[in-house]
Amino acid sequence: MLLHFMIAAAGTLLARRYALQRDLLDHPGERRSHQVATPRGGGIAIVVAVLVAIVALVLRDPSQRWLLGGFGVGLVLVAAVGMMDDHRPLPASLRLAVHALAGVVLAISVQMAAGNPWLSVFAFVLAVALTNIWNFMDGINGLAASQALLVALALAWVLGGTWGLLAGALAAACAGFLPFNFPRARIFLGDGGSGGIGFCLAGLGTVAAMTDRAAALWLLLPLSAFLVDAGLTLLMRLVQRERWWEAHTRHAYQAWARVVGHTRVTLAYASWTATTVAVMIVLGATPVSLALTLCVVTYLAASVGWWRLERMESHIKTIGGK
């Protein structure tokens, strides 16, 4: 774990130097939540750390080589198209097509390992969804990396063995990146990093579903903050006929950050997710019906929170106008 922490930390420093030399900067604007031009692309260090872990685990456990190989190929595809987009903006359709291709690669490897077509479909959908959700939710300091760290720790606890070690490597890599991104951002993840993290979590979540479907249900708890914020915001933009694939600042976390600042919001989201991880660990051995009930309650509570945050900013604007 220390090795992957150090790879990510050193890689982030190198990525920052490269971004400054190549003028790869995110500038403030109406579709951004930051106020200072900041380098992007640091998340590639996390991807490299995870790829090193994949190679080491293939050598350690050859029985998992096909599934680990598909995981690694999909991760490279997602990270590569993200890095290209970090250098020069690509059409959203092209990025989505590559994400879908990565999802297909993962689904094929899952089919080869488990022989379950429904699980393969699940792998594809989860890969495309989490890849884009982590990209959508990477808008304020520390949020995407801290959430990934906590979810990865939950996955490490659920999985154990080879895949638990891979989840631990992801958590350690996120921890190595975070000091450069929180509380003050000296570099951002970039599309390659955020998309790569989302794909990693999707692959690990699929393996969790392969080994223990009840445990996979519990994993919905740590994902609740991101799934609710991203899902309801996307639904709202679709209803309002906005160009949903374009960058924006309509998420609840962004609205809240404009009121209380990045640090408080990131810590609040982390507290929510850490609590759900603790609940999952304590109650993980209880009946599946309890897990389902807690998921429903958690998602309803998160939805109410999302609605209140959306209303809060509108209320503040109304008072300011008066």
CSV table of C-alpha atoms in Angstrom, one decimal:
chain,number,residue,atom,x,y,z
A,1,MET,CA,0.0,0.0,0.0
A,2,LEU,CA,2.9,2.3,0.8
A,3,LEU,CA,4.4,1.6,-2.7
A,4,HIS,CA,1.1,2.7,-4.4
A,5,PHE,CA,0.8,5.7,-2.2
A,6,MET,CA,4.3,6.8,-3.2
A,7,ILE,CA,3.8,6.1,-6.9
A,8,ALA,CA,0.7,8.3,-6.9
A,9,ALA,CA,2.3,11.1,-4.9
A,10,ALA,CA,5.5,11.1,-7.1
A,11,GLY,CA,3.4,10.7,-10.2
A,12,THR,CA,1.2,13.7,-9.3
A,13,LEU,CA,4.2,15.9,-8.8
A,14,LEU,CA,5.5,14.9,-12.3
A,15,ALA,CA,2.0,15.4,-13.8
A,16,ARG,CA,1.8,18.9,-12.3
A,17,ARG,CA,5.2,19.8,-13.7
A,18,TYR,CA,4.2,18.5,-17.1
A,19,ALA,CA,0.8,20.3,-17.1
A,20,LEU,CA,2.5,23.6,-16.2
A,21,GLN,CA,5.0,23.1,-19.0
A,22,ARG,CA,2.3,22.3,-21.5
A,23,ASP,CA,-0.1,24.9,-20.3
A,24,LEU,CA,-2.8,22.3,-19.4
A,25,LEU,CA,-4.8,24.5,-17.1
A,26,ASP,CA,-8.4,24.7,-16.1
A,27,HIS,CA,-9.3,28.4,-16.1
A,28,PRO,CA,-12.1,29.9,-14.0
A,29,GLY,CA,-15.5,30.4,-15.8
A,30,GLU,CA,-19.2,30.1,-15.4
A,31,ARG,CA,-19.0,26.3,-15.9
A,32,ARG,CA,-16.2,25.9,-13.3
A,33,SER,CA,-16.3,25.9,-9.5
A,34,HIS,CA,-12.7,27.3,-8.9
A,35,GLN,CA,-11.4,30.8,-9.0
A,36,VAL,CA,-7.7,30.3,-10.0
A,37,ALA,CA,-6.2,28.7,-13.1
A,38,THR,CA,-5.1,25.2,-12.0
A,39,PRO,CA,-3.2,22.4,-13.7
A,40,ARG,CA,-5.1,19.3,-14.7
A,41,GLY,CA,-4.3,15.7,-15.3
A,42,GLY,CA,-2.9,14.6,-12.0
A,43,GLY,CA,-5.2,11.6,-11.8
A,44,ILE,CA,-3.1,9.7,-14.3
A,45,ALA,CA,-0.7,9.0,-11.4
A,46,ILE,CA,-3.5,7.0,-9.7
A,47,VAL,CA,-4.1,5.1,-12.9
A,48,VAL,CA,-0.4,4.2,-13.2
A,49,ALA,CA,-0.4,3.0,-9.5
A,50,VAL,CA,-3.4,0.8,-10.2
A,51,LEU,CA,-1.8,-0.6,-13.4
A,52,VAL,CA,1.3,-1.5,-11.4
A,53,ALA,CA,-0.9,-3.3,-8.9
A,54,ILE,CA,-2.6,-5.2,-11.7
A,55,VAL,CA,0.7,-6.5,-13.1
A,56,ALA,CA,1.9,-7.5,-9.7
A,57,LEU,CA,-1.3,-9.3,-8.9
A,58,VAL,CA,-1.3,-11.2,-12.2
A,59,LEU,CA,2.2,-12.5,-11.3
A,60,ARG,CA,1.0,-13.3,-7.8
A,61,ASP,CA,-2.3,-15.0,-8.8
A,62,PRO,CA,-2.2,-16.3,-12.4
A,63,SER,CA,-5.7,-17.8,-12.0
A,64,GLN,CA,-7.1,-14.2,-12.2
A,65,ARG,CA,-5.0,-13.1,-15.2
A,66,TRP,CA,-7.9,-12.9,-17.7
A,67,LEU,CA,-10.2,-10.9,-15.5
A,68,LEU,CA,-7.3,-8.7,-14.3
A,69,GLY,CA,-6.2,-8.3,-17.9
A,70,GLY,CA,-9.7,-7.2,-19.1
A,71,PHE,CA,-9.8,-4.8,-16.2
A,72,GLY,CA,-6.4,-3.4,-17.1
A,73,VAL,CA,-7.2,-3.0,-20.8
A,74,GLY,CA,-10.5,-1.2,-20.1
A,75,LEU,CA,-8.7,1.1,-17.6
A,76,VAL,CA,-6.1,2.0,-20.2
A,77,LEU,CA,-8.8,2.8,-22.8
A,78,VAL,CA,-10.7,5.1,-20.4
A,79,ALA,CA,-7.5,6.8,-19.1
A,80,ALA,CA,-6.2,7.3,-22.6
A,81,VAL,CA,-9.2,9.0,-24.1
A,82,GLY,CA,-9.4,11.1,-20.9
A,83,MET,CA,-5.8,12.2,-21.3
A,84,MET,CA,-6.4,13.1,-24.9
A,85,ASP,CA,-9.4,15.2,-23.8
A,86,ASP,CA,-7.3,16.9,-21.2
A,87,HIS,CA,-4.9,17.9,-23.9
A,88,ARG,CA,-7.5,18.9,-26.5
A,89,PRO,CA,-11.3,18.7,-26.0
A,90,LEU,CA,-12.8,15.7,-27.8
A,91,PRO,CA,-16.5,15.3,-28.8
A,92,ALA,CA,-18.6,13.8,-26.0
A,93,SER,CA,-19.8,11.1,-28.4
A,94,LEU,CA,-16.3,9.9,-29.0
A,95,ARG,CA,-15.5,9.8,-25.3
A,96,LEU,CA,-18.7,7.9,-24.6
A,97,ALA,CA,-17.9,5.4,-27.4
A,98,VAL,CA,-14.5,4.6,-25.9
A,99,HIS,CA,-16.1,4.3,-22.4
A,100,ALA,CA,-18.6,1.8,-24.0
A,101,LEU,CA,-15.7,-0.1,-25.6
A,102,ALA,CA,-13.9,-0.3,-22.2
A,103,GLY,CA,-17.2,-1.6,-20.7
A,104,VAL,CA,-17.4,-4.3,-23.4
A,105,VAL,CA,-13.9,-5.4,-22.7
A,106,LEU,CA,-14.7,-5.7,-19.0
A,107,ALA,CA,-18.0,-7.5,-19.8
A,108,ILE,CA,-16.2,-10.0,-22.0
A,109,SER,CA,-13.6,-10.8,-19.3
A,110,VAL,CA,-16.4,-11.2,-16.7
A,111,GLN,CA,-18.3,-13.6,-19.0
A,112,MET,CA,-15.1,-15.6,-19.5
A,113,ALA,CA,-14.6,-15.8,-15.7
A,114,ALA,CA,-18.2,-16.3,-14.5
A,115,GLY,CA,-20.1,-17.5,-17.5
A,116,ASN,CA,-23.1,-15.3,-16.5
A,117,PRO,CA,-24.5,-13.0,-19.3
A,118,TRP,CA,-26.5,-11.0,-16.8
A,119,LEU,CA,-23.4,-10.3,-14.8
A,120,SER,CA,-21.6,-9.3,-18.0
A,121,VAL,CA,-24.4,-6.8,-18.8
A,122,PHE,CA,-24.2,-5.5,-15.2
A,123,ALA,CA,-20.4,-5.0,-15.7
A,124,PHE,CA,-20.9,-3.0,-18.9
A,125,VAL,CA,-23.6,-0.7,-17.5
A,126,LEU,CA,-21.7,-0.1,-14.2
A,127,ALA,CA,-18.5,0.7,-16.1
A,128,VAL,CA,-20.1,3.3,-18.4
A,129,ALA,CA,-22.1,4.7,-15.5
A,130,LEU,CA,-19.4,5.1,-12.9
A,131,THR,CA,-16.8,6.3,-15.4
A,132,ASN,CA,-19.0,9.2,-16.3
A,133,ILE,CA,-20.4,9.8,-12.8
A,134,TRP,CA,-16.9,10.2,-11.3
A,135,ASN,CA,-16.1,12.6,-14.2
A,136,PHE,CA,-19.3,14.6,-13.5
A,137,MET,CA,-18.7,14.8,-9.8
A,138,ASP,CA,-15.1,15.9,-10.1
A,139,GLY,CA,-15.8,19.6,-9.7
A,140,ILE,CA,-14.5,20.8,-6.3
A,141,ASN,CA,-11.3,20.2,-4.3
A,142,GLY,CA,-10.8,16.7,-3.0
A,143,LEU,CA,-14.4,15.4,-3.6
A,144,ALA,CA,-13.9,12.7,-6.3
A,145,ALA,CA,-10.6,11.4,-4.8
A,146,SER,CA,-11.8,11.2,-1.2
A,147,GLN,CA,-15.1,9.5,-2.2
A,148,ALA,CA,-13.1,7.0,-4.3
A,149,LEU,CA,-10.8,6.3,-1.3
A,150,LEU,CA,-13.7,5.5,1.0
A,151,VAL,CA,-15.5,3.4,-1.5
A,152,ALA,CA,-12.3,1.5,-2.4
A,153,LEU,CA,-11.8,0.8,1.3
A,154,ALA,CA,-15.3,-0.6,1.5
A,155,LEU,CA,-14.5,-2.8,-1.6
A,156,ALA,CA,-11.3,-4.0,0.0
A,157,TRP,CA,-13.2,-5.1,3.1
A,158,VAL,CA,-15.9,-6.9,1.0
A,159,LEU,CA,-13.6,-8.6,-1.5
A,160,GLY,CA,-10.4,-9.7,0.4
A,161,GLY,CA,-7.8,-11.8,-1.4
A,162,THR,CA,-6.4,-10.6,-4.8
A,163,TRP,CA,-9.2,-8.2,-5.6
A,164,GLY,CA,-9.2,-6.8,-2.0
A,165,LEU,CA,-5.5,-6.0,-2.5
A,166,LEU,CA,-6.3,-4.2,-5.8
A,167,ALA,CA,-9.0,-2.2,-4.1
A,168,GLY,CA,-6.5,-1.4,-1.3
A,169,ALA,CA,-4.0,-0.2,-4.0
A,170,LEU,CA,-6.6,2.1,-5.4
A,171,ALA,CA,-7.4,3.5,-2.0
A,172,ALA,CA,-3.6,4.1,-1.3
A,173,ALA,CA,-3.2,5.8,-4.7
A,174,CYS,CA,-6.1,8.1,-4.0
A,175,ALA,CA,-4.5,8.9,-0.6
A,176,GLY,CA,-1.2,9.8,-2.4
A,177,PHE,CA,-3.0,12.2,-4.7
A,178,LEU,CA,-5.2,13.9,-2.2
A,179,PRO,CA,-2.6,16.2,-0.5
A,180,PHE,CA,-2.1,17.9,-3.9
A,181,ASN,CA,-5.9,18.4,-4.4
A,182,PHE,CA,-7.3,19.1,-0.9
A,183,PRO,CA,-7.9,21.4,0.9
A,184,ARG,CA,-6.2,23.6,-1.7
A,185,ALA,CA,-6.0,22.3,-5.2
A,186,ARG,CA,-2.5,22.5,-6.8
A,187,ILE,CA,-3.7,20.1,-9.6
A,188,PHE,CA,-7.0,18.5,-10.6
A,189,LEU,CA,-7.6,14.8,-11.5
A,190,GLY,CA,-8.5,15.6,-15.1
A,191,ASP,CA,-10.7,13.4,-17.3
A,192,GLY,CA,-8.2,10.6,-17.5
A,193,GLY,CA,-8.0,10.4,-13.7
A,194,SER,CA,-11.6,10.8,-12.8
A,195,GLY,CA,-12.8,8.5,-15.5
A,196,GLY,CA,-10.2,5.9,-14.6
A,197,ILE,CA,-11.2,6.0,-11.0
A,198,GLY,CA,-14.8,5.4,-11.9
A,199,PHE,CA,-13.9,2.5,-14.1
A,200,CYS,CA,-11.8,0.9,-11.4
A,201,LEU,CA,-14.7,1.1,-8.9
A,202,ALA,CA,-17.0,-0.4,-11.5
A,203,GLY,CA,-14.7,-3.3,-12.1
A,204,LEU,CA,-14.2,-4.0,-8.4
A,205,GLY,CA,-17.9,-3.7,-7.8
A,206,THR,CA,-18.6,-6.2,-10.5
A,207,VAL,CA,-16.2,-8.7,-8.9
A,208,ALA,CA,-17.9,-8.1,-5.6
A,209,ALA,CA,-21.2,-9.0,-7.3
A,210,MET,CA,-19.6,-12.2,-8.7
A,211,THR,CA,-18.4,-13.4,-5.3
A,212,ASP,CA,-21.2,-12.2,-3.0
A,213,ARG,CA,-24.4,-10.5,-4.4
A,214,ALA,CA,-25.5,-9.6,-0.9
A,215,ALA,CA,-22.2,-7.8,-0.3
A,216,ALA,CA,-22.7,-6.0,-3.6
A,217,LEU,CA,-26.1,-4.7,-2.4
A,218,TRP,CA,-24.4,-3.3,0.7
A,219,LEU,CA,-22.0,-1.4,-1.6
A,220,LEU,CA,-24.8,0.7,-2.8
A,221,LEU,CA,-24.6,2.6,0.5
A,222,PRO,CA,-21.1,4.1,0.1
A,223,LEU,CA,-22.0,5.0,-3.5
A,224,SER,CA,-25.2,6.8,-2.5
A,225,ALA,CA,-23.9,10.4,-2.3
A,226,PHE,CA,-22.5,10.3,-5.8
A,227,LEU,CA,-25.3,8.2,-7.4
A,228,VAL,CA,-28.0,10.5,-6.0
A,229,ASP,CA,-26.3,13.8,-6.8
A,230,ALA,CA,-25.3,12.8,-10.3
A,231,GLY,CA,-28.5,10.9,-11.1
A,232,LEU,CA,-31.0,13.6,-10.0
A,233,THR,CA,-29.0,16.4,-11.5
A,234,LEU,CA,-28.8,14.6,-14.8
A,235,LEU,CA,-32.6,13.9,-14.7
A,236,MET,CA,-33.2,17.6,-13.9
A,237,ARG,CA,-31.1,18.7,-16.8
A,238,LEU,CA,-32.9,16.2,-19.2
A,239,VAL,CA,-36.3,17.5,-18.1
A,240,GLN,CA,-35.2,21.1,-18.6
A,241,ARG,CA,-33.8,20.1,-22.1
A,242,GLU,CA,-30.3,21.3,-21.3
A,243,ARG,CA,-27.2,20.0,-23.1
A,244,TRP,CA,-26.5,17.4,-20.3
A,245,TRP,CA,-23.2,16.3,-21.7
A,246,GLU,CA,-21.6,19.8,-21.4
A,247,ALA,CA,-19.7,21.0,-18.3
A,248,HIS,CA,-21.9,22.8,-15.8
A,249,THR,CA,-22.2,23.8,-12.1
A,250,ARG,CA,-25.7,22.5,-11.4
A,251,HIS,CA,-24.8,19.6,-9.1
A,252,ALA,CA,-25.9,19.9,-5.4
A,253,TYR,CA,-22.3,19.7,-4.2
A,254,GLN,CA,-21.4,22.7,-6.5
A,255,ALA,CA,-24.4,24.8,-5.3
A,256,TRP,CA,-23.5,24.0,-1.7
A,257,ALA,CA,-19.8,24.9,-2.3
A,258,ARG,CA,-20.8,28.3,-3.6
A,259,VAL,CA,-22.3,29.0,-0.2
A,260,VAL,CA,-20.0,27.3,2.3
A,261,GLY,CA,-16.8,26.6,0.3
A,262,HIS,CA,-15.1,23.5,-1.1
A,263,THR,CA,-13.6,22.2,2.1
A,264,ARG,CA,-16.8,21.9,4.1
A,265,VAL,CA,-18.7,20.2,1.3
A,266,THR,CA,-16.0,17.7,0.7
A,267,LEU,CA,-15.8,16.9,4.4
A,268,ALA,CA,-19.6,16.6,4.7
A,269,TYR,CA,-19.8,14.2,1.7
A,270,ALA,CA,-16.8,12.2,3.2
A,271,SER,CA,-18.6,12.1,6.6
A,272,TRP,CA,-21.8,10.7,4.9
A,273,THR,CA,-19.9,8.1,3.0
A,274,ALA,CA,-17.7,7.1,5.9
A,275,THR,CA,-20.9,6.6,8.0
A,276,THR,CA,-22.4,4.3,5.3
A,277,VAL,CA,-19.1,2.3,5.1
A,278,ALA,CA,-19.2,1.9,8.9
A,279,VAL,CA,-22.9,0.7,8.7
A,280,MET,CA,-22.0,-1.7,6.0
A,281,ILE,CA,-19.1,-3.2,8.0
A,282,VAL,CA,-21.1,-3.5,11.2
A,283,LEU,CA,-24.3,-4.9,9.6
A,284,GLY,CA,-22.8,-6.7,6.6
A,285,ALA,CA,-23.6,-10.2,8.1
A,286,THR,CA,-27.3,-9.4,8.7
A,287,PRO,CA,-30.1,-10.5,6.3
A,288,VAL,CA,-30.3,-9.1,2.8
A,289,SER,CA,-33.7,-7.7,3.5
A,290,LEU,CA,-32.1,-5.3,6.0
A,291,ALA,CA,-29.6,-4.2,3.4
A,292,LEU,CA,-32.4,-3.5,1.0
A,293,THR,CA,-34.3,-1.5,3.6
A,294,LEU,CA,-31.3,0.5,4.6
A,295,CYS,CA,-30.5,1.3,0.9
A,296,VAL,CA,-34.1,2.6,0.3
A,297,VAL,CA,-33.9,4.7,3.4
A,298,THR,CA,-30.4,6.0,2.6
A,299,TYR,CA,-31.3,6.9,-1.0
A,300,LEU,CA,-34.5,8.7,0.1
A,301,ALA,CA,-32.6,10.7,2.7
A,302,ALA,CA,-29.9,11.6,0.1
A,303,SER,CA,-32.6,12.6,-2.3
A,304,VAL,CA,-34.2,14.9,0.2
A,305,GLY,CA,-30.8,16.4,1.0
A,306,TRP,CA,-30.2,17.0,-2.8
A,307,TRP,CA,-33.5,18.7,-3.1
A,308,ARG,CA,-32.9,21.0,-0.1
A,309,LEU,CA,-29.5,22.0,-1.4
A,310,GLU,CA,-31.0,22.8,-4.8
A,311,ARG,CA,-33.7,24.9,-3.1
A,312,MET,CA,-31.2,26.5,-0.7
A,313,GLU,CA,-29.3,28.3,-3.5
A,314,SER,CA,-32.5,29.4,-5.2
A,315,HIS,CA,-33.7,30.8,-1.9
A,316,ILE,CA,-30.4,32.7,-1.3
A,317,LYS,CA,-30.6,34.2,-4.8
A,318,THR,CA,-34.2,35.3,-4.2
A,319,ILE,CA,-33.3,37.0,-0.9
A,320,GLY,CA,-30.3,38.6,-2.6
A,321,GLY,CA,-32.5,39.9,-5.4
A,322,LYS,CA,-34.9,41.5,-2.9
